[in-house]
Amino acid sequence: MVNKMITELPGIGEKRAELFKKRGIRTLSDLLYFFPRSHEDRTRFCEIASCREGEDVCIKAEVDRPVEEFRVRHNMTVSTMMIRDDTDILQIVWYNNRFVKNIYHTGEEYVFFGKITRDKYGKRQMANPIIERAGHERFTGKIVPLYHLTGNLTQRIVQSAMENALRAAGRLDEYLPDDLRAEYELAEINFAIKNIHFPDDFNSYSISRRRFVFEELLILQLALLAKRDDNARMRGVVFEDTVCINEFVSTLPFPLTGAQRRTLTEIAGDLSGGKMMNRLVQGDVGSGKTAVAAAAIYAAVKNGYQAVMMAPTEILARQHKETLDEFFRDAGINVVLLTGGMNAAEKRRAYDYIALGTADVIVGTHAVIQEDVTYYDLALVVADEQHRFGVEQRAALAAKGSDPHMLIMSATPIPRTLALILYGDLDISIIDELPPGRKTVKTYAVGESMRQRINAFIAKNVDAGSQVYVVCPLVEETESGDLKDAQGLAEHLQKIFPHFRVGLIHGKMRPKLKDAVMTSFLAGDIQILVSTTVIEVGVNVPNANLMIIENAERFGLSQLHQLRGRVGRGREQAFCVMFAHGKNEVTLKRMKTMCESNDGFYISEQDLKLRGPGDFFGTRQHGLPEMRVANLFEDTEILKQAQAAAREIIASDPSLSDKKYALLKKRVERVLPDDVVMN
Ligand code: ADP
Ligand code: MG
C-alpha cells in the first residue's frame, strides 16, 4: 500500500504532485516519512469572554454578522466578521483576502483557531484564523503538524494529504525486530508514524520521534559498517618495501612526534598488508599531517608507483608542490603540478608526464581526477583537507583503471561519536599531539572601541618585521557583497598605513593572480594581506604572526580555529584579534571558547554544543550527512544507543541474513552506493 503514488490521494493532481516531487515525495511512503518541522497546539478551547490577548485558542462560535469588506488604502482591504458564543462577541479580521466573502453563513457554528490580538481601539480580535465547520473539525481541537513547504504548497494541503495518506496506507510493516525494540524501548511503527504527524499529546510525539531518530541513525550506521566491511575485503596494491619510510623520516629536519609515528605505522600496515587502504587522518591544525602524507607518497614512489596529492584550493596545491619538492629534494622524485588554473599548454605537458610515468607525484586540485588525465600506474591518493573524498571521485579513478590506496587528511577534528557516523566506513588515525615548542596563539575578542589600539598594534607588528592577515567574513566567496567588503577594507587599510603594502586575495580572483599575491606575501613584499576564507586551510607563511578577524561572530568556531591556525607557525609569539559584534549570550560564549582554548577537538565539541537545532550551515561545515529527523548535535544519547545497537547486530549477523532483519536490510541497502552488496 505504501508504494502507491500520492496522486491516488484525494486532492492531489499532477500539479500538486510536482510540488511534492520537489521535496522528493512520490509515494505514500515518501510522504509519511516527510516529518513535520514542528507542531502547533490547537487543543485549547476558550469562551470569548475569557480569552486573553496573546493567546492561541480555539473558539466555538456562530457567525453573528457576515463578512464586510473595507478598502483602507489603495492597496489594502480589510474584511471583518462578527462571531458570538454564549459569553460575548468577537471580531474576526483578514487583510487583503478576497476569498472569505460569502463562505461563512450567519447563524451557523464554526471552530475558529488563531491568536487573540487587539485592534487600534483596544478591542480584542482574531486575525486570519483557521476556520472549520463545527462537527467537521480536521485540523482544530488537536495538535497539528507544520511542515517545511515549497512552492505553492500550504500547510493545509500537506496536512490534509498526510491525514489521507495515513488512512490510505493501512497497516505498515514493522521492520525493526521485536527484540531490538524491546531492548531500546522503541515505539511500534504504526503508533510512531501516526503520532509523529498527529500526536495525541506531546509525550506520544516525543516517543515517536525518538523511534525515527533511532531508526535513521541505526540504518546509516549499519550501512557505513557494511561499507567498511566491504572496503576491508577490497584487495590493494602491496608495497613490498615499507622500510623506505624510515629512510625518508630520517631525512626530515625534525624528529616526528609520537602521534605522527603511530599514524605512519598504521599507514605502513595498510600499504603492505594486501588490503586496500581507506584511512582518515584527523589532526589539529599544525599537527604535521603533510609530513605524514609525504612519507606515504615517498613509499609509493620507492615501490615503483605514482601518487597523487589532492588539495581543495589552488593556493594549497601550489604550496604542497613546494613543500614536497623540498622534502624530496635529494630523493630524485619528480613532482608535477596540475590545477584547473593552468593554461592549456601547461596542462597538456602535465598530462604527458603523468601518462608516461615521468611524473612520480602529481599535486593538484580536482583537476587530477578529471577525464583527460591518464595515469601510468597510480597506487596512492592523498586527499588533503577534504571533508569527504567521495564515492564519485573514487569511481572516477576506478574508471581510469586505477584502484589506489586512499589517505584522507582532515583538520576539522570532531568528537568520536560523530566521527563514527561521518566516517564509519573508514579506518581512523588521530594525530593528537603537536610538535614540541609550539606556542599557543594568544587570542582576544574585542569591540569597535578597540579599533584605534588594534590599528596601532598592527603597525607595531609590521614595524617589527612581522606580517598580518586581515580576514573578512565569508558567507560564500562567490557572494558579491562580501568581495566588496574585502576590497573596501583593503583600500581603507592602505590609506591608514600608507607606508606598508596592503594586498588582497579572494576566491573570485584568477588563479594566476591569487598565486602572485600569495607569492609576494610569502616573500614579505606584502605586509598586510586582506583575505576572505580562501586562506582557511593549509596556507603556511611562518612570518605572519598576527591575524585580525572581522565579524568573527559570523564564523563557526571550527572555522575560526582553522583561520587562526594560519598564524603561530614560526618562532615568534602569535596573536589573533577577533572583532565581534552582537552581545547575545551564544556569541559571547563562542568568543570566550576561542580565547580560552587552542585545542581543536575541544573547540569543535563546544561548537556543536553551542549551535542551535537545524543549523544546516554547521552540518555542512562539518561535512555531516543531512538527516530527516535526527539532530546530530542534540540527539547524542540516541546516537550512542543506535551505534551500540548497530555494532551488536553486525557482530552477531554481519550480513543481516536472519529473517527478522529482512525488511531492515532492504532499507540499509538503499543507503549504500550501488557497488556495495551485503552478502
Ligand atoms: P597540518 O597538520 O595543519 O597540515 P603541517 O603539516 O602544515 O600541519 O605542519 C605544520 C608545520 O609543522 C610545518 O611547517 C611542518 O614542517 C612542521 N612540522 C611537522 N611535523 C613536525 C615535527 N614533528 N616537529 C617539528 N615541526 C614539524
Ligand atoms: Mg595541512
XYZ file of C-alpha atoms and ligand atoms in Angstrom:
707
model
C 0.000 0.000 0.000
C 2.724 2.452 0.924
C 4.168 2.155 -2.573
C 1.106 3.799 -4.122
C 1.711 7.127 -5.817
C 0.456 10.184 -3.951
C -1.646 11.148 -6.971
C -4.069 8.472 -5.766
C -4.860 10.599 -2.748
C -7.896 12.892 -2.915
C -6.925 16.467 -3.718
C -3.544 15.633 -5.268
C -3.462 16.150 -9.009
C -0.474 16.311 -11.323
C 0.307 19.932 -10.428
C 0.445 19.351 -6.708
C 2.285 16.093 -7.208
C 5.007 18.108 -8.966
C 5.357 20.329 -5.914
C 5.664 17.329 -3.645
C 8.239 15.865 -6.001
C 10.435 18.881 -5.365
C 10.684 17.599 -1.820
C 11.489 14.110 -3.052
C 7.979 12.833 -2.367
C 6.389 10.492 -4.893
C 4.873 7.607 -2.981
C 2.760 7.350 0.146
C 5.809 6.024 1.910
C 7.859 9.100 0.917
C 5.050 11.288 2.182
C 4.691 9.516 5.518
C 8.431 9.874 6.020
C 8.228 13.612 5.362
C 8.287 14.589 9.003
C 6.935 17.843 10.453
C 9.333 20.608 11.411
C 7.186 21.455 14.434
C 3.670 21.229 15.797
C 1.005 23.720 16.744
C -1.060 23.064 19.808
C -4.686 23.727 18.834
C -6.216 21.812 21.705
C -7.151 24.747 23.936
C -10.769 25.858 23.742
C -11.839 29.121 25.282
C -15.030 31.124 25.698
C -14.933 34.533 24.082
C -15.407 36.368 27.354
C -12.384 34.734 28.945
C -9.820 34.628 26.117
C -6.904 36.968 26.540
C -4.625 38.926 24.275
C -1.620 36.961 23.008
C -3.208 33.526 23.457
C -3.559 30.932 20.686
C -7.020 29.465 21.213
C -9.900 27.624 19.609
C -13.272 29.299 19.942
C -16.528 27.556 19.090
C -18.992 30.244 17.988
C -21.626 31.121 15.424
C -21.431 33.806 12.777
C -23.283 36.856 14.078
C -22.689 39.253 11.203
C -21.370 38.248 7.781
C -18.124 39.371 6.155
C -17.832 43.026 5.215
C -15.022 44.401 3.109
C -13.393 47.842 3.553
C -10.811 49.426 1.337
C -8.473 51.255 3.733
C -5.741 52.220 1.275
C -5.482 51.826 -2.464
C -3.598 48.574 -1.977
C -5.180 47.270 1.181
C -8.592 45.868 2.017
C -9.729 44.709 5.409
C -12.530 42.164 5.822
C -14.314 41.708 9.116
C -16.893 39.306 10.512
C -18.530 39.174 13.957
C -18.881 35.901 15.825
C -20.799 35.143 19.027
C -20.926 32.472 21.709
C -22.902 32.384 24.966
C -20.453 34.727 26.653
C -19.590 37.544 24.246
C -18.938 38.625 20.674
C -15.577 38.851 18.865
C -14.369 40.376 15.628
C -12.550 38.291 13.043
C -10.343 40.206 10.576
C -8.499 39.432 7.354
C -6.140 41.641 5.395
C -6.183 41.587 1.595
C -8.115 38.352 1.487
C -10.732 38.342 -1.260
C -11.724 34.754 -0.748
C -13.534 34.922 2.578
C -16.637 36.687 1.371
C -19.863 34.670 1.180
C -18.451 31.418 2.513
C -19.462 31.631 6.176
C -23.169 31.546 6.943
C -24.847 33.668 9.592
C -26.192 31.558 12.448
C -24.015 28.587 11.638
C -21.457 27.271 14.123
C -17.706 27.073 13.387
C -14.466 26.465 15.246
C -12.011 29.355 14.955
C -8.328 28.923 15.786
C -5.945 31.851 15.995
C -4.162 34.380 18.124
C -6.130 36.914 20.124
C -4.873 40.428 19.391
C -6.211 43.965 19.823
C -7.162 46.445 17.138
C -6.052 50.065 17.295
C -9.025 50.953 19.508
C -8.029 48.275 22.028
C -10.811 45.903 21.078
C -9.996 42.166 21.084
C -9.977 40.410 17.729
C -8.675 37.353 15.941
C -6.813 37.841 12.664
C -6.555 35.278 9.831
C -7.871 32.323 11.829
C -8.144 28.708 10.759
C -11.899 28.052 10.403
C -13.729 24.732 10.258
C -17.419 23.905 10.463
C -18.349 22.627 13.915
C -18.784 18.850 13.818
C -16.420 18.624 10.825
C -13.138 19.554 12.503
C -9.972 18.102 10.993
C -7.218 20.497 11.984
C -8.602 22.266 15.014
C -9.010 20.896 18.517
C -5.852 18.822 18.187
C -2.095 19.042 17.892
C -1.388 19.843 14.272
C 1.848 19.283 12.314
C 3.668 22.060 10.447
C 5.952 21.173 7.530
C 8.756 22.765 5.534
C 6.946 23.986 2.457
C 7.977 24.544 -1.152
C 6.320 26.449 -3.947
C 2.603 26.926 -3.564
C 2.151 24.119 -1.100
C 0.313 25.286 2.000
C 0.283 23.738 5.444
C -3.336 22.841 4.868
C -2.597 20.915 1.669
C 0.224 18.923 3.254
C -1.707 18.282 6.466
C -4.669 17.074 4.525
C -2.539 14.879 2.248
C -0.836 13.440 5.301
C -4.079 12.619 7.029
C -5.372 10.922 3.879
C -2.101 9.069 3.408
C -2.198 7.677 6.933
C -5.619 6.275 6.206
C -4.819 5.019 2.695
C -1.568 3.340 3.698
C -3.281 0.932 6.045
C -1.121 -1.030 8.458
C 2.614 -0.618 7.932
C 5.061 -3.494 8.295
C 7.381 -3.224 11.257
C 10.987 -3.558 10.153
C 12.715 -3.185 13.496
C 12.826 -6.647 15.102
C 10.803 -7.048 18.308
C 13.805 -7.892 20.478
C 15.590 -4.730 19.335
C 12.517 -2.602 20.021
C 12.165 -4.156 23.436
C 15.821 -3.643 24.318
C 15.919 0.015 23.258
C 12.293 0.806 24.124
C 11.306 1.890 20.653
C 7.740 2.697 19.687
C 5.983 0.446 17.186
C 5.912 1.749 13.600
C 2.137 2.306 13.270
C 1.904 4.150 16.553
C 5.021 6.141 15.729
C 4.072 7.203 12.225
C 0.653 8.397 13.380
C 1.988 10.228 16.400
C 4.929 11.912 14.758
C 2.426 13.662 12.479
C -0.757 13.888 14.542
C 0.235 13.198 18.128
C -2.422 12.592 20.760
C -0.202 14.514 23.161
C 3.372 15.765 23.244
C 4.615 12.735 25.098
C 3.374 10.453 22.330
C 5.157 12.741 19.898
C 8.491 12.519 21.625
C 8.274 8.739 21.962
C 7.536 8.540 18.254
C 10.228 10.972 17.247
C 12.756 9.014 19.280
C 11.933 5.887 17.342
C 12.544 7.560 13.995
C 15.740 9.234 15.143
C 16.990 5.871 16.346
C 15.904 4.181 13.143
C 17.555 6.800 10.944
C 20.856 6.646 12.799
C 20.767 2.863 13.047
C 20.261 2.449 9.322
C 23.015 4.925 8.491
C 25.395 3.273 10.917
C 24.598 -0.210 9.636
C 25.187 0.992 6.090
C 28.542 2.519 6.994
C 29.648 -0.577 8.858
C 28.623 -2.741 5.912
C 30.547 -0.481 3.577
C 33.568 -0.626 5.820
C 33.297 -4.394 5.791
C 33.144 -4.231 2.027
C 36.178 -1.924 1.907
C 38.090 -4.297 4.151
C 37.614 -7.039 1.620
C 38.998 -4.979 -1.281
C 42.496 -6.003 -2.264
C 45.044 -3.249 -2.779
C 48.464 -2.987 -4.336
C 51.041 -4.458 -1.940
C 54.008 -2.220 -1.169
C 56.825 -4.714 -0.623
C 59.183 -2.129 0.815
C 57.948 -0.079 3.764
C 61.348 0.229 5.429
C 61.917 3.071 2.980
C 59.518 5.105 5.128
C 62.109 5.194 7.924
C 64.691 6.217 5.350
C 62.552 9.193 4.425
C 61.792 10.101 8.009
C 65.497 10.256 8.809
C 65.959 12.924 6.130
C 63.409 15.249 7.747
C 64.766 18.316 9.541
C 62.834 17.326 12.708
C 62.037 14.152 14.614
C 58.427 13.044 14.207
C 56.076 13.282 17.165
C 54.829 10.075 18.752
C 51.410 10.563 17.192
C 52.908 11.083 13.741
C 54.964 7.887 14.127
C 51.957 5.902 15.335
C 49.915 7.103 12.359
C 52.692 6.186 9.938
C 52.897 2.689 11.412
C 49.172 2.281 10.811
C 49.542 3.523 7.242
C 52.515 1.248 6.575
C 50.452 -1.679 7.855
C 47.708 -0.874 5.340
C 50.100 -0.418 2.423
C 51.976 -3.652 2.970
C 49.099 -5.768 4.228
C 47.393 -6.551 0.934
C 44.123 -4.807 1.683
C 43.152 -1.511 0.194
C 43.818 1.449 2.463
C 40.818 3.610 3.328
C 42.187 5.731 6.103
C 41.252 9.072 7.574
C 43.934 11.009 9.425
C 42.462 13.550 11.801
C 44.828 16.041 13.297
C 44.586 19.522 14.637
C 45.897 22.487 12.693
C 49.700 22.340 12.637
C 49.940 18.768 13.903
C 52.121 17.890 10.901
C 49.843 15.938 8.601
C 51.801 16.934 5.494
C 54.973 15.180 6.626
C 52.963 12.019 7.285
C 51.373 12.205 3.833
C 54.785 12.827 2.274
C 56.159 9.670 3.880
C 53.331 7.592 2.391
C 53.883 9.233 -1.004
C 57.594 8.508 -0.749
C 56.809 4.833 -0.121
C 54.546 4.699 -3.188
C 57.266 6.119 -5.422
C 60.041 3.948 -3.970
C 57.847 0.921 -4.642
C 57.604 1.972 -8.263
C 54.186 3.628 -8.358
C 52.683 7.071 -8.848
C 50.990 9.025 -6.076
C 48.528 11.898 -6.137
C 48.056 14.639 -3.579
C 44.792 16.461 -3.965
C 44.078 19.832 -2.333
C 40.842 21.828 -2.160
C 42.327 25.101 -3.458
C 44.915 26.245 -5.985
C 46.846 28.083 -3.321
C 47.163 24.999 -1.206
C 48.056 22.794 -4.178
C 50.892 25.109 -5.171
C 52.094 25.243 -1.626
C 52.090 21.465 -1.318
C 54.071 21.246 -4.524
C 56.761 23.428 -2.964
C 56.729 21.512 0.317
C 57.062 18.157 -1.430
C 59.838 19.465 -3.712
C 61.648 20.469 -0.546
C 61.024 17.139 1.223
C 62.087 15.124 -1.846
C 64.946 17.373 -2.933
C 67.636 14.705 -2.726
C 65.421 11.716 -3.497
C 65.208 12.126 -7.251
C 61.433 12.265 -7.187
C 59.644 14.232 -9.878
C 56.682 16.249 -8.544
C 54.278 17.671 -11.132
C 51.583 20.283 -10.576
C 48.152 20.003 -12.193
C 45.479 22.581 -11.437
C 42.410 23.947 -13.166
C 44.089 27.363 -13.353
C 46.953 26.232 -15.585
C 46.786 27.102 -19.278
C 46.143 24.502 -21.960
C 49.784 24.047 -22.931
C 50.900 23.631 -19.327
C 48.160 21.100 -18.730
C 48.978 19.149 -21.856
C 52.591 18.821 -20.758
C 51.485 17.660 -17.308
C 49.127 15.059 -18.864
C 52.001 13.693 -20.932
C 54.303 13.373 -17.943
C 51.555 11.654 -15.987
C 50.653 9.227 -18.772
C 54.281 8.331 -19.477
C 55.111 7.812 -15.832
C 57.748 10.569 -15.824
C 55.697 12.260 -13.143
C 56.161 10.346 -9.888
C 53.952 12.574 -7.787
C 51.044 14.668 -9.023
C 49.894 17.535 -6.844
C 46.792 19.420 -7.729
C 43.180 20.378 -7.339
C 40.197 18.362 -8.552
C 41.808 18.579 -11.990
C 43.857 15.500 -11.073
C 40.869 13.197 -11.332
C 39.353 14.709 -14.437
C 38.802 12.781 -17.613
C 41.786 13.998 -19.583
C 44.208 12.559 -17.058
C 45.520 9.056 -17.604
C 47.826 7.614 -15.009
C 50.758 5.370 -15.746
C 50.415 3.387 -12.534
C 48.660 5.229 -9.740
C 48.710 3.464 -6.368
C 48.074 6.144 -3.751
C 45.763 9.138 -3.466
C 46.106 11.588 -0.607
C 43.125 13.919 -0.263
C 44.205 16.832 1.910
C 41.684 18.922 3.832
C 38.733 17.323 2.102
C 35.932 16.508 4.421
C 34.881 13.724 2.233
C 36.693 12.187 -0.651
C 33.521 10.979 -2.210
C 32.363 7.789 -3.747
C 32.171 9.589 -7.095
C 35.816 10.594 -7.086
C 36.828 7.061 -6.329
C 34.567 5.809 -9.083
C 36.127 8.353 -11.455
C 39.555 6.960 -10.670
C 38.395 3.368 -10.915
C 37.020 4.184 -14.353
C 40.555 5.122 -15.387
C 41.728 1.699 -14.350
C 43.244 2.806 -11.065
C 42.230 1.417 -7.710
C 44.585 3.326 -5.473
C 45.033 3.325 -1.725
C 43.218 6.265 -0.157
C 44.507 8.535 2.567
C 42.205 11.339 3.659
C 43.546 14.172 5.793
C 41.180 16.309 7.827
C 41.890 19.216 10.122
C 38.341 19.532 11.358
C 38.512 17.437 14.458
C 35.142 16.129 15.524
C 34.036 14.160 18.560
C 34.439 10.430 18.304
C 30.710 9.591 18.155
C 30.229 11.919 15.211
C 33.370 10.647 13.509
C 31.793 7.201 13.589
C 28.669 8.439 11.857
C 30.551 10.548 9.375
C 33.479 8.255 8.682
C 32.099 4.920 9.868
C 33.298 3.319 6.651
C 36.931 4.404 7.146
C 39.750 3.458 9.466
C 40.736 6.439 11.549
C 44.136 7.611 12.795
C 44.281 10.553 15.137
C 47.298 12.845 15.473
C 46.565 14.198 18.913
C 49.920 15.797 19.620
C 51.529 18.976 18.350
C 55.248 19.232 17.553
C 57.164 20.434 20.626
C 57.793 24.107 21.295
C 54.589 25.392 19.724
C 53.297 28.457 21.478
C 49.564 28.864 21.657
C 48.139 31.759 19.692
C 47.107 34.493 22.141
C 43.531 35.286 21.239
C 41.365 38.304 22.107
C 37.781 39.180 21.329
C 37.266 42.942 21.075
C 34.635 45.505 20.102
C 34.775 48.555 17.837
C 36.005 50.759 20.689
C 39.359 48.998 20.414
C 39.809 49.811 16.723
C 42.477 52.532 17.239
C 44.542 50.424 19.547
C 44.390 47.393 17.279
C 45.499 49.507 14.322
C 48.440 50.674 16.404
C 49.163 47.033 17.237
C 49.185 46.167 13.528
C 51.671 48.981 12.876
C 53.880 47.848 15.726
C 53.983 44.278 14.437
C 54.768 45.233 10.865
C 57.457 47.650 12.056
C 58.981 44.745 13.954
C 59.199 42.782 10.690
C 56.168 40.561 11.069
C 53.221 40.141 8.687
C 49.485 40.376 9.224
C 46.360 38.659 7.918
C 43.059 40.538 7.994
C 40.148 38.181 7.371
C 36.688 39.290 6.265
C 33.507 37.307 6.768
C 32.698 34.650 4.338
C 29.184 33.632 3.555
C 30.452 32.280 0.228
C 33.377 33.585 -1.671
C 31.000 33.886 -4.565
C 28.770 36.392 -2.901
C 29.466 39.771 -4.410
C 28.553 41.745 -1.293
C 31.432 40.190 0.515
C 34.015 40.767 -2.114
C 33.287 44.450 -1.822
C 33.884 44.130 1.894
C 37.329 42.699 1.435
C 38.106 45.155 -1.320
C 36.820 48.137 0.637
C 38.740 47.081 3.697
C 41.953 46.674 1.722
C 41.592 50.187 0.288
C 40.804 51.576 3.715
C 43.812 49.910 5.325
C 46.102 51.107 2.547
C 45.020 54.673 3.411
C 45.639 54.171 7.120
C 49.014 52.523 6.515
C 50.472 54.340 3.512
C 53.978 53.075 4.291
C 53.017 49.397 4.216
C 51.936 47.358 1.263
C 48.422 46.003 1.626
C 47.426 43.025 -0.528
C 44.059 41.491 -1.323
C 43.137 37.907 -2.038
C 39.758 36.257 -2.533
C 38.184 33.292 -4.240
C 36.886 35.205 -7.223
C 40.364 36.199 -8.407
C 42.032 34.375 -11.272
C 44.343 31.612 -10.042
C 47.423 33.270 -11.542
C 46.685 36.491 -9.696
C 45.978 34.694 -6.437
C 49.220 32.873 -6.838
C 51.104 36.119 -7.446
C 49.599 37.742 -4.333
C 50.367 34.695 -2.215
C 53.934 34.612 -3.513
C 54.501 38.285 -2.652
C 53.060 37.708 0.798
C 55.308 34.713 1.359
C 58.291 36.746 0.127
C 57.390 39.567 2.527
C 56.690 42.129 -0.205
C 53.143 42.439 1.089
C 52.919 43.158 4.811
C 49.175 43.166 5.341
C 47.044 40.640 3.488
C 43.293 41.212 3.416
C 41.565 37.955 2.653
C 38.329 36.038 2.582
C 38.357 32.474 3.818
C 40.416 31.273 0.855
C 43.320 31.139 3.287
C 41.309 28.995 5.682
C 43.030 25.725 5.043
C 46.641 24.802 4.987
C 48.322 28.058 3.981
C 51.723 28.293 5.611
C 53.502 31.649 5.966
C 55.645 31.340 9.102
C 56.438 35.064 9.274
C 52.774 36.003 9.703
C 52.183 36.374 13.415
C 49.077 38.481 13.711
C 45.606 37.752 12.459
C 42.694 40.167 12.643
C 39.272 38.635 12.050
C 36.397 40.953 11.181
C 32.828 39.974 12.127
C 34.090 36.946 13.963
C 30.541 36.229 15.129
C 29.706 35.152 11.610
C 32.151 32.254 11.538
C 31.766 28.799 13.000
C 34.169 28.034 15.831
C 35.918 25.277 13.935
C 36.398 27.683 11.099
C 37.815 30.371 13.381
C 40.195 27.762 14.717
C 41.259 26.859 11.185
C 41.794 30.501 10.319
C 43.754 31.135 13.471
C 45.923 28.167 12.534
C 47.449 30.340 9.789
C 49.480 32.204 12.415
C 51.826 30.846 15.041
C 53.759 28.786 12.501
C 57.112 30.414 13.266
C 59.141 31.023 16.399
C 57.529 34.274 17.485
C 54.534 34.620 19.790
C 51.445 34.901 17.592
C 48.227 36.838 18.186
C 44.684 36.618 16.952
C 42.277 39.522 17.424
C 38.610 38.890 16.726
C 36.277 41.833 16.186
C 32.935 40.516 17.329
C 29.609 42.341 17.179
C 26.444 41.480 18.998
C 26.079 40.843 22.649
C 23.969 37.719 22.584
C 24.926 35.042 25.011
C 25.899 32.420 22.468
C 28.231 34.843 20.674
C 29.882 35.730 23.956
C 30.319 32.076 24.871
C 31.730 31.268 21.462
C 34.260 34.071 21.646
C 35.205 33.013 25.148
C 35.837 29.468 23.952
C 38.203 30.751 21.262
C 40.113 32.929 23.721
C 40.450 30.132 26.254
C 41.399 27.178 24.104
C 43.767 26.238 21.294
C 42.589 22.646 21.219
C 40.739 21.814 18.011
C 38.887 18.830 19.470
C 37.622 20.805 22.449
C 36.627 23.740 20.256
C 34.737 21.530 17.835
C 32.818 19.953 20.698
C 31.846 23.371 22.070
C 30.938 24.433 18.557
C 28.451 21.590 18.246
C 27.027 22.279 21.687
C 26.517 25.975 21.048
C 24.829 25.528 17.717
C 21.085 25.678 17.563
C 18.995 22.835 16.221
C 18.617 22.639 12.480
C 21.803 24.555 11.868
C 22.389 23.384 8.333
C 25.342 25.642 7.876
C 27.025 23.845 10.755
C 26.051 20.485 9.382
C 27.611 21.338 6.074
C 30.732 22.728 7.544
C 31.392 19.526 9.364
C 30.534 17.546 6.283
C 27.839 15.672 8.141
C 25.117 13.904 6.200
C 21.710 15.553 6.121
C 19.218 13.868 8.399
C 15.450 13.658 8.198
C 14.693 13.730 11.899
C 17.898 13.198 13.800
C 19.743 16.230 15.043
C 23.351 15.128 15.304
C 24.153 17.916 17.729
C 21.312 17.252 20.124
C 20.392 13.614 19.805
C 23.753 12.403 21.033
C 22.250 9.979 23.556
C 20.126 8.261 20.920
C 23.132 8.341 18.595
C 25.201 6.389 21.091
C 22.443 3.834 21.573
C 21.944 3.395 17.830
C 25.675 2.905 17.380
C 25.750 0.299 20.124
C 22.803 -1.473 18.527
C 24.435 -1.405 15.081
C 27.644 -2.880 16.455
C 25.728 -5.659 18.250
C 23.777 -6.503 15.123
C 26.833 -6.566 12.858
C 28.805 -8.600 15.382
C 26.174 -11.326 15.542
C 24.968 -11.199 11.951
C 27.303 -9.233 9.651
C 25.196 -9.647 6.526
C 21.791 -9.251 8.229
C 20.773 -12.648 6.930
C 18.409 -13.523 9.793
C 14.781 -13.389 8.664
C 13.951 -10.814 11.316
C 16.272 -8.322 9.565
C 14.792 -8.835 6.098
C 12.954 -5.508 5.910
C 15.670 -3.588 7.728
C 18.285 -4.948 5.359
C 16.401 -3.537 2.382
C 16.453 -0.101 3.967
C 20.162 -0.378 4.709
C 20.935 -1.369 1.141
C 19.120 1.679 -0.129
C 21.564 3.930 1.724
C 24.565 2.193 0.221
C 26.011 3.095 -3.156
C 25.226 0.511 -5.811
C 28.602 -1.111 -5.803
C 28.250 -2.349 -2.241
C 26.308 -5.527 -1.625
C 25.722 -7.227 1.650
C 26.383 -10.906 1.290
P 48.822 20.425 9.275
O 48.631 19.204 10.100
O 47.983 21.548 9.746
O 48.696 20.149 7.809
P 51.560 20.913 8.553
O 51.794 19.570 8.011
O 51.390 22.032 7.602
O 50.336 20.888 9.552
O 52.742 21.227 9.581
C 52.881 22.475 10.188
C 54.343 22.830 10.372
O 54.929 21.966 11.326
C 55.145 22.679 9.097
O 55.990 23.797 8.988
C 55.926 21.398 9.324
O 57.150 21.398 8.641
C 56.119 21.399 10.820
N 56.259 20.068 11.429
C 55.601 18.948 11.091
N 55.943 17.911 11.889
C 56.847 18.407 12.772
C 57.586 17.823 13.857
N 57.455 16.541 14.198
N 58.415 18.647 14.544
C 58.551 19.943 14.205
N 57.888 20.533 13.201
C 57.053 19.785 12.488
Mg 47.755 20.659 6.188
